[in-house]
Amino acid sequence: MRYPSGTRRNQLTRQSTTRNSTTNYSNRGMSLEDDIQQTNQFYLEVNKAVIHKKPTPIQIVNVHYPKRSAAVITEGYFQAKSTTDFNGVYRGKHIDFEAKETKNKTLFPLANIHEHQFIHMESVIEQDGICFFLIRFATYDETFFISAQLVLSFWEQMKQGGRKSIPYDVIKKDGYLIPFKYQTRVDYLHIVDQLYF
Amino acid sequence: MRYPSGTRRNQLTRQSTTRNSTTNYSNRGMSLEDDIQQTNQFYLEVNKAVIHKKPTPIQIVNVHYPKRSAAVITEGYFQAKSTTDFNGVYRGKHIDFEAKETKNKTLFPLANIHEHQFIHMESVIEQDGICFFLIRFATYDETFFISAQLVLSFWEQMKQGGRKSIPYDVIKKDGYLIPFKYQTRVDYLHIVDQLYF
C-alpha cells in the first residue's frame, strides 16, 4: 500500500510548533517523536529499558550501484506500517506503543491510525504485551499515556458507525498525564511501573 | 553508516541455493528469511505469537512528489542496522533474534554481525528478554537455534584476538536443531518453550 500524495498530516503531525512554556509540562517546542527518542536513549544508557523506533518500511524498486561508493536507491515508495512505531523490552516484558501528536484542542482523531495497527495492538494484548499510545495535545503542551484498550474501544465504536475521535476530556480523565523531566522528556515507563508492576 | 558497494554477502547469504532434500529437515530451497516469515505468519494466524521483521533502515535524501500519485524516493541509502532483524512478543515475554545463513561447511563467521547488534543483544539479555540466533548451514540444510549468550562469548574472545567464527561442531553440540515442519518451517518457539517456560 502506498501513501497517497501529500495530505495525510493535516490533522495529526509529529512536528510540534508550540512554544508554550508556561507549565511544568513544557516540551519547549521539540516534537513528541524527538522527545521519545531522547527518552529511549536515556533509558538505554542507564540500562533501564531497550526500546527503539521501527524504521519506516520502504518498497525498493530500483538500486544503482556506482563503482567505489555506496549503493543508491533511485526509486522507492513509502509503505504503510503494519505495526506500531516503537517497541522493545522492559523488565522482561514486551513494550509496544504508538506516538501521535495533534493540534486539535478538543479531540484526538482516529483517522491517522491504520486498521493494521489496531489489529496489531489487539494481537499484542492477546500475547500479554504492554501496549499503549502516547498522545500529545500540542496546543496544551500535554502528553498523555493512554492504554491501547481505551483506544481500541473507540475504534470498535467507530467501526459500528460511532464517532471518529476520542474526546480530549476522556483522555484527560482516563489517561495519565506524563510530567516533563529534563533527562526523560516523556517518562512513560514511570506510568508503566504504576500500571503493570 | 552506509554499506560499501557490493561485497558484503560473500560469506553469509540469505538466499539458500541448496536443493538437498534427502533429510527430514529439508527446507526445499527456500531462504531462511522466507521460512521465518512464513513461520511468523503462521504464529500470528493461530494467535501463538506476534513477531515481525524490522524494516531495513534507509536514509532518505530526496523525495519527489508527483501530482496525483505516490511520493517517490529518488535518492536513499541503506543504513546499518543497530538492532536485530526480528522481534516481538510471546507469552508476555520479549523475543529478539537475528537470522543468518551460511554456505560454509565447518564454521559460522562472525564477520557479518555488526558490533551494534552484539551490544544490542547484551542490552536485551540484561532486560530479561529472550534473545537468540537462528543459523542455517545451507550445505547441510540444517537450521540451529543458538543462544545469544553463546555467540556473545565467541564475540568476546574475538575482541581479545581469538577466532573470528564459531565452529560448526560447537553449534551442533550447544545449539538446538530445528526440525522442518510444513506449517512452521522454522518452529523456533518450540525450542523457546523448552528453554524458557
Short mmCIF file of C-alpha atoms in Angstrom, two decimals:
data_model
loop_
_atom_site.label_atom_id
_atom_site.label_comp_id
_atom_site.label_asym_id
_atom_site.label_seq_id
_atom_site.Cartn_x
_atom_site.Cartn_y
_atom_site.Cartn_z
CA MET A 1 0.00 0.00 0.00
CA ARG A 2 1.38 3.37 -0.96
CA TYR A 3 0.62 6.65 0.67
CA PRO A 4 -1.50 8.99 -1.42
CA SER A 5 0.31 12.17 -2.28
CA GLY A 6 0.61 14.84 0.26
CA THR A 7 -2.25 15.36 2.61
CA ARG A 8 -2.04 12.82 5.40
CA ARG A 9 -0.58 15.10 8.02
CA ASN A 10 -3.35 17.64 8.13
CA GLN A 11 -4.79 16.80 11.48
CA LEU A 12 -2.03 14.80 13.05
CA THR A 13 1.51 16.00 12.98
CA ARG A 14 4.73 14.90 14.56
CA GLN A 15 6.23 18.35 14.32
CA SER A 16 5.00 20.38 17.24
CA THR A 17 5.21 24.09 16.68
CA THR A 18 4.00 25.13 20.09
CA ARG A 19 6.40 27.19 22.18
CA ASN A 20 4.18 27.37 25.22
CA SER A 21 6.35 27.08 28.29
CA THR A 22 4.01 28.36 30.95
CA THR A 23 3.56 24.97 32.66
CA ASN A 24 5.89 22.41 34.18
CA TYR A 25 4.98 20.08 31.37
CA SER A 26 6.66 22.19 28.74
CA ASN A 27 8.44 20.33 25.99
CA ARG A 28 9.97 23.55 24.67
CA GLY A 29 9.00 23.09 21.08
CA MET A 30 10.52 19.69 20.40
CA SER A 31 8.41 17.14 18.60
CA LEU A 32 6.92 14.23 20.52
CA GLU A 33 8.98 11.84 18.45
CA ASP A 34 12.21 13.68 19.27
CA ASP A 35 11.32 13.66 22.95
CA ILE A 36 10.63 9.93 22.88
CA GLN A 37 13.87 9.21 21.06
CA GLN A 38 15.77 11.21 23.67
CA THR A 39 13.95 9.40 26.46
CA ASN A 40 14.64 5.98 24.93
CA GLN A 41 18.30 6.89 24.54
CA PHE A 42 18.45 7.78 28.22
CA TYR A 43 16.68 4.53 29.20
CA LEU A 44 19.25 2.63 27.15
CA GLU A 45 22.23 4.45 28.65
CA VAL A 46 21.17 3.78 32.23
CA ASN A 47 20.21 0.15 31.41
CA LYS A 48 16.57 0.76 32.26
CA ALA A 49 14.99 -0.48 29.02
CA VAL A 50 15.76 -1.27 25.38
CA ILE A 51 13.17 0.44 23.21
CA HIS A 52 13.66 1.53 19.60
CA LYS A 53 11.70 3.18 16.86
CA LYS A 54 10.96 0.90 13.95
CA PRO A 55 12.24 2.17 10.62
CA THR A 56 9.61 3.20 8.08
CA PRO A 57 9.11 0.32 5.65
CA ILE A 58 10.13 1.26 2.12
CA GLN A 59 9.45 -0.66 -1.04
CA ILE A 60 12.65 -0.56 -3.04
CA VAL A 61 12.16 -0.67 -6.80
CA ASN A 62 15.50 0.44 -8.21
CA VAL A 63 19.01 0.50 -6.82
CA HIS A 64 22.05 1.91 -8.54
CA TYR A 65 25.49 0.51 -7.68
CA PRO A 66 28.13 3.08 -8.54
CA LYS A 67 31.74 1.95 -8.53
CA ARG A 68 33.62 2.56 -5.30
CA SER A 69 30.74 4.18 -3.47
CA ALA A 70 27.57 3.28 -1.63
CA ALA A 71 24.55 1.74 -3.33
CA VAL A 72 21.92 4.39 -4.12
CA ILE A 73 18.20 3.71 -4.02
CA THR A 74 16.87 5.59 -7.05
CA GLU A 75 13.25 4.51 -6.81
CA GLY A 76 11.42 3.66 -3.63
CA TYR A 77 7.98 4.10 -2.12
CA PHE A 78 6.73 4.58 1.41
CA GLN A 79 4.71 1.65 2.66
CA ALA A 80 2.02 1.75 5.31
CA LYS A 81 3.13 0.45 8.68
CA SER A 82 1.52 -2.76 9.80
CA THR A 83 2.74 -2.44 13.36
CA THR A 84 3.37 0.31 15.90
CA ASP A 85 6.19 2.83 15.82
CA PHE A 86 8.06 1.78 18.94
CA ASN A 87 8.78 -1.49 20.66
CA GLY A 88 11.27 -3.18 22.92
CA VAL A 89 11.84 -4.83 26.25
CA TYR A 90 11.47 -3.60 29.83
CA ARG A 91 11.89 -5.88 32.85
CA GLY A 92 11.36 -8.90 30.61
CA LYS A 93 8.05 -7.64 29.28
CA HIS A 94 7.40 -6.67 25.69
CA ILE A 95 6.60 -2.97 25.24
CA ASP A 96 4.71 -1.79 22.16
CA PHE A 97 3.38 1.68 21.53
CA GLU A 98 2.39 4.31 19.02
CA ALA A 99 3.03 8.05 19.41
CA LYS A 100 0.77 10.69 17.93
CA GLU A 101 0.66 14.43 18.15
CA THR A 102 -2.36 16.56 17.38
CA LYS A 103 -3.02 20.28 17.15
CA ASN A 104 -6.68 19.68 17.82
CA LYS A 105 -7.86 21.18 21.11
CA THR A 106 -10.95 19.12 21.82
CA LEU A 107 -10.38 15.65 20.44
CA PHE A 108 -7.90 13.10 19.13
CA PRO A 109 -8.88 11.97 15.62
CA LEU A 110 -8.58 8.24 14.88
CA ALA A 111 -8.17 8.84 11.14
CA ASN A 112 -4.39 8.59 11.07
CA ILE A 113 -4.16 5.20 12.71
CA HIS A 114 -4.27 2.38 10.19
CA GLU A 115 -6.54 -0.59 10.65
CA HIS A 116 -3.43 -2.79 10.52
CA GLN A 117 -2.12 -1.02 13.57
CA PHE A 118 -5.29 -1.58 15.57
CA ILE A 119 -5.26 -5.25 14.67
CA HIS A 120 -1.59 -5.46 15.61
CA MET A 121 -2.34 -3.94 19.01
CA GLU A 122 -5.13 -6.42 19.64
CA SER A 123 -2.68 -9.26 18.91
CA VAL A 124 -0.01 -7.81 21.20
CA ILE A 125 -2.50 -7.50 24.06
CA GLU A 126 -3.58 -11.09 23.48
CA GLN A 127 0.07 -12.12 23.90
CA ASP A 128 0.18 -10.25 27.20
CA GLY A 129 2.42 -7.49 25.89
CA ILE A 130 2.24 -3.96 27.31
CA CYS A 131 0.57 -1.84 24.68
CA PHE A 132 -0.36 1.85 24.73
CA PHE A 133 -0.49 5.19 22.99
CA LEU A 134 1.39 8.37 23.79
CA ILE A 135 -0.75 11.26 22.62
CA ARG A 136 0.37 14.86 22.73
CA PHE A 137 -2.02 17.76 22.53
CA ALA A 138 0.40 20.31 21.12
CA THR A 139 -1.75 23.33 21.93
CA TYR A 140 -1.79 22.49 25.63
CA ASP A 141 1.70 21.03 25.59
CA GLU A 142 0.35 17.94 27.33
CA THR A 143 1.40 14.36 26.67
CA PHE A 144 -0.81 11.51 27.84
CA PHE A 145 -0.27 7.80 28.34
CA ILE A 146 -3.42 6.02 27.14
CA SER A 147 -3.98 2.29 27.25
CA ALA A 148 -4.40 0.59 23.89
CA GLN A 149 -7.59 -0.94 25.27
CA LEU A 150 -9.20 2.51 25.57
CA VAL A 151 -8.29 3.45 22.01
CA LEU A 152 -9.44 0.06 20.73
CA SER A 153 -12.84 0.51 22.40
CA PHE A 154 -13.30 3.80 20.50
CA TRP A 155 -12.16 2.10 17.30
CA GLU A 156 -14.79 -0.62 17.79
CA GLN A 157 -17.45 2.07 18.22
CA MET A 158 -16.18 3.88 15.12
CA LYS A 159 -16.46 0.69 13.05
CA GLN A 160 -20.11 0.47 14.09
CA GLY A 161 -20.78 3.99 12.90
CA GLY A 162 -19.81 5.85 16.06
CA ARG A 163 -17.60 8.92 16.46
CA LYS A 164 -14.24 9.03 14.68
CA SER A 165 -12.28 10.52 17.54
CA ILE A 166 -11.62 10.38 21.26
CA PRO A 167 -12.68 13.50 23.18
CA TYR A 168 -9.93 15.38 24.98
CA ASP A 169 -11.97 15.14 28.17
CA VAL A 170 -11.97 11.34 28.03
CA ILE A 171 -8.23 11.29 27.53
CA LYS A 172 -7.73 13.70 30.40
CA LYS A 173 -9.94 11.57 32.64
CA ASP A 174 -8.84 8.03 31.66
CA GLY A 175 -5.29 8.72 30.50
CA TYR A 176 -2.22 9.60 32.54
CA LEU A 177 -0.50 12.94 32.12
CA ILE A 178 3.24 12.42 31.72
CA PRO A 179 5.24 15.09 33.54
CA PHE A 180 8.10 16.71 31.66
CA LYS A 181 11.54 15.96 33.06
CA TYR A 182 14.85 17.16 31.75
CA GLN A 183 16.53 13.77 31.34
CA THR A 184 13.43 11.82 30.42
CA ARG A 185 11.29 14.24 28.49
CA VAL A 186 8.47 11.71 28.14
CA ASP A 187 8.98 9.35 31.08
CA TYR A 188 6.33 6.85 30.05
CA LEU A 189 7.94 3.95 31.95
CA HIS A 190 7.04 5.79 35.12
CA ILE A 191 3.39 5.14 34.21
CA VAL A 192 4.15 1.57 33.09
CA ASP A 193 5.66 0.90 36.53
CA GLN A 194 2.48 2.08 38.22
CA LEU A 195 0.13 0.13 35.99
CA TYR A 196 1.92 -3.14 35.30
CA PHE A 197 4.45 -3.90 38.04
CA MET B 1 26.79 4.43 8.16
CA ARG B 2 26.43 3.32 4.56
CA TYR B 3 27.13 -0.07 3.16
CA PRO B 4 30.19 -0.25 0.95
CA SER B 5 29.38 -1.26 -2.57
CA GLY B 6 28.69 -4.81 -3.27
CA THR B 7 30.77 -7.30 -1.42
CA ARG B 8 29.16 -7.89 1.95
CA ARG B 9 27.33 -11.05 1.06
CA ASN B 10 30.30 -13.20 0.10
CA GLN B 11 30.33 -15.46 3.08
CA LEU B 12 26.90 -15.03 4.51
CA THR B 13 23.86 -15.09 2.34
CA ARG B 14 20.14 -15.12 2.92
CA GLN B 15 19.47 -16.82 -0.40
CA SER B 16 19.91 -20.51 0.04
CA THR B 17 20.57 -22.33 -3.18
CA THR B 18 20.72 -25.81 -1.75
CA ARG B 19 18.14 -28.27 -3.06
CA ASN B 20 19.15 -31.11 -0.80
CA SER B 21 16.01 -32.93 0.26
CA THR B 22 17.44 -36.18 1.48
CA THR B 23 16.68 -35.50 5.15
CA ASN B 24 13.57 -34.67 7.15
CA TYR B 25 14.99 -31.22 7.76
CA SER B 26 14.73 -30.18 4.16
CA ASN B 27 13.69 -26.60 3.52
CA ARG B 28 13.34 -27.26 -0.19
CA GLY B 29 15.43 -24.36 -1.37
CA MET B 30 13.63 -21.51 0.33
CA SER B 31 15.74 -18.93 2.09
CA LEU B 32 15.93 -18.89 5.86
CA GLU B 33 14.32 -15.48 5.88
CA ASP B 34 11.38 -16.68 3.79
CA ASP B 35 10.94 -19.66 6.08
CA ILE B 36 10.94 -17.44 9.15
CA GLN B 37 8.46 -15.02 7.61
CA GLN B 38 6.15 -17.92 6.79
CA THR B 39 6.55 -19.30 10.31
CA ASN B 40 5.84 -15.90 11.89
CA GLN B 41 2.76 -15.51 9.72
CA PHE B 42 1.51 -18.87 10.94
CA TYR B 43 2.21 -17.95 14.57
CA LEU B 44 0.23 -14.75 14.05
CA GLU B 45 -2.72 -16.50 12.42
CA VAL B 46 -3.10 -19.04 15.21
CA ASN B 47 -2.57 -16.35 17.90
CA LYS B 48 0.59 -18.02 19.14
CA ALA B 49 2.97 -15.04 18.93
CA VAL B 50 3.37 -11.61 17.34
CA ILE B 51 6.81 -11.44 15.78
CA HIS B 52 7.81 -9.25 12.84
CA LYS B 53 10.86 -8.48 10.79
CA LYS B 54 12.14 -4.98 11.28
CA PRO B 55 12.32 -2.96 8.07
CA THR B 56 15.79 -2.09 6.81
CA PRO B 57 16.60 1.46 7.90
CA ILE B 58 17.01 3.75 4.93
CA GLN B 59 18.41 7.26 4.91
CA ILE B 60 16.14 9.27 2.65
CA VAL B 61 17.86 12.15 0.86
CA ASN B 62 15.44 13.12 -1.89
CA VAL B 63 11.72 12.60 -2.38
CA HIS B 64 9.74 13.57 -5.44
CA TYR B 65 6.01 14.36 -5.08
CA PRO B 66 4.30 13.87 -8.44
CA LYS B 67 0.76 15.18 -8.80
CA ARG B 68 -1.98 12.61 -8.17
CA SER B 69 0.36 9.74 -7.43
CA ALA B 70 2.51 8.35 -4.66
CA ALA B 71 5.61 10.10 -3.36
CA VAL B 72 8.78 8.64 -4.92
CA ILE B 73 12.07 8.35 -3.07
CA THR B 74 14.64 9.29 -5.70
CA GLU B 75 17.73 9.15 -3.51
CA GLY B 76 18.19 6.92 -0.50
CA TYR B 77 20.92 4.90 1.15
CA PHE B 78 20.96 1.67 3.13
CA GLN B 79 21.90 2.17 6.75
CA ALA B 80 23.49 -0.38 9.05
CA LYS B 81 21.09 -1.99 11.50
CA SER B 82 21.65 -1.18 15.13
CA THR B 83 19.35 -3.92 16.37
CA THR B 84 18.38 -7.44 15.39
CA ASP B 85 16.22 -8.44 12.42
CA PHE B 86 13.23 -9.87 14.25
CA ASN B 87 11.40 -9.07 17.44
CA GLY B 88 8.03 -9.34 19.06
CA VAL B 89 6.05 -10.81 21.92
CA TYR B 90 5.36 -14.39 23.00
CA ARG B 91 3.51 -15.26 26.21
CA GLY B 92 4.24 -11.77 27.54
CA LYS B 93 7.98 -12.08 27.01
CA HIS B 94 10.01 -10.02 24.57
CA ILE B 95 11.56 -12.08 21.77
CA ASP B 96 14.57 -10.75 19.88
CA PHE B 97 16.63 -12.62 17.33
CA GLU B 98 18.86 -12.47 14.32
CA ALA B 99 18.81 -14.93 11.41
CA LYS B 100 21.87 -15.81 9.36
CA GLU B 101 22.55 -18.28 6.64
CA THR B 102 25.98 -19.52 5.63
CA LYS B 103 27.33 -21.72 2.88
CA ASN B 104 30.37 -22.51 4.97
CA LYS B 105 30.58 -26.18 5.98
CA THR B 106 32.81 -26.02 9.03
CA LEU B 107 32.14 -22.72 10.77
CA PHE B 108 29.86 -19.73 11.17
CA PRO B 109 31.79 -16.49 10.52
CA LEU B 110 31.12 -13.60 12.91
CA ALA B 111 32.14 -11.01 10.31
CA ASN B 112 28.65 -10.14 9.15
CA ILE B 113 27.26 -9.29 12.56
CA HIS B 114 27.76 -5.64 13.41
CA GLU B 115 29.16 -4.57 16.75
CA HIS B 116 25.94 -2.59 17.31
CA GLN B 117 23.98 -5.81 17.11
CA PHE B 118 26.12 -7.57 19.70
CA ILE B 119 25.76 -4.60 22.04
CA HIS B 120 22.01 -4.57 21.43
CA MET B 121 21.79 -8.26 22.32
CA GLU B 122 23.70 -7.71 25.55
CA SER B 123 21.20 -4.99 26.49
CA VAL B 124 18.19 -7.18 25.67
CA ILE B 125 19.56 -10.00 27.82
CA GLU B 126 20.12 -7.55 30.66
CA GLN B 127 16.42 -6.60 30.40
CA ASP B 128 15.49 -10.28 30.67
CA GLY B 129 14.39 -10.56 27.05
CA ILE B 130 14.67 -13.84 25.15
CA CYS B 131 17.50 -13.40 22.69
CA PHE B 132 18.99 -15.85 20.21
CA PHE B 133 20.31 -16.57 16.74
CA LEU B 134 18.86 -18.80 14.06
CA ILE B 135 21.75 -20.05 11.96
CA ARG B 136 21.32 -22.12 8.85
CA PHE B 137 24.10 -24.17 7.32
CA ALA B 138 22.81 -24.22 3.78
CA THR B 139 25.03 -27.08 2.63
CA TYR B 140 23.64 -29.42 5.26
CA ASP B 141 20.17 -27.86 5.16
CA GLU B 142 20.27 -27.58 8.93
CA THR B 143 18.90 -24.68 10.97
CA PHE B 144 20.02 -24.24 14.56
CA PHE B 145 18.70 -22.27 17.50
CA ILE B 146 21.69 -20.81 19.34
CA SER B 147 21.51 -18.69 22.47
CA ALA B 148 22.77 -15.14 22.14
CA GLN B 149 24.96 -15.84 25.17
CA LEU B 150 26.94 -18.45 23.24
CA VAL B 151 27.51 -16.13 20.29
CA LEU B 152 28.43 -13.27 22.62
CA SER B 153 31.04 -15.41 24.35
CA PHE B 154 32.71 -16.04 20.97
CA TRP B 155 32.49 -12.33 20.17
CA GLU B 156 34.26 -11.52 23.47
CA GLN B 157 37.03 -13.96 22.55
CA MET B 158 37.28 -12.45 19.07
CA LYS B 159 37.73 -8.95 20.53
CA GLN B 160 40.66 -10.30 22.52
CA GLY B 161 42.31 -11.63 19.38
CA GLY B 162 40.63 -15.03 19.31
CA ARG B 163 38.99 -16.82 16.38
CA LYS B 164 36.52 -14.93 14.18
CA SER B 165 33.99 -17.69 13.86
CA ILE B 166 32.06 -20.36 15.71
CA PRO B 167 32.92 -23.93 14.70
CA TYR B 168 30.10 -26.00 13.25
CA ASP B 169 30.83 -28.67 15.84
CA VAL B 170 30.20 -26.24 18.70
CA ILE B 171 26.91 -25.16 17.15
CA LYS B 172 25.90 -28.77 16.66
CA LYS B 173 26.78 -29.58 20.27
CA ASP B 174 25.48 -26.47 22.09
CA GLY B 175 22.73 -25.36 19.71
CA TYR B 176 19.35 -26.94 19.02
CA LEU B 177 18.50 -28.34 15.62
CA ILE B 178 15.10 -27.08 14.49
CA PRO B 179 13.09 -29.75 12.69
CA PHE B 180 11.41 -28.78 9.46
CA LYS B 181 7.61 -28.79 9.58
CA TYR B 182 5.25 -27.93 6.80
CA GLN B 183 3.24 -25.24 8.62
CA THR B 184 6.07 -23.92 10.72
CA ARG B 185 9.13 -24.27 8.56
CA VAL B 186 11.39 -22.97 11.33
CA ASP B 187 9.49 -23.70 14.52
CA TYR B 188 11.84 -21.83 16.84
CA LEU B 189 9.19 -21.25 19.52
CA HIS B 190 9.24 -24.99 20.12
CA ILE B 191 12.80 -24.52 21.41
CA VAL B 192 11.86 -21.34 23.29
CA ASP B 193 9.16 -23.33 25.12
CA GLN B 194 11.71 -25.91 26.22
CA LEU B 195 14.32 -23.41 27.35
CA TYR B 196 12.32 -20.57 28.89
CA PHE B 197 8.90 -21.79 30.03
#
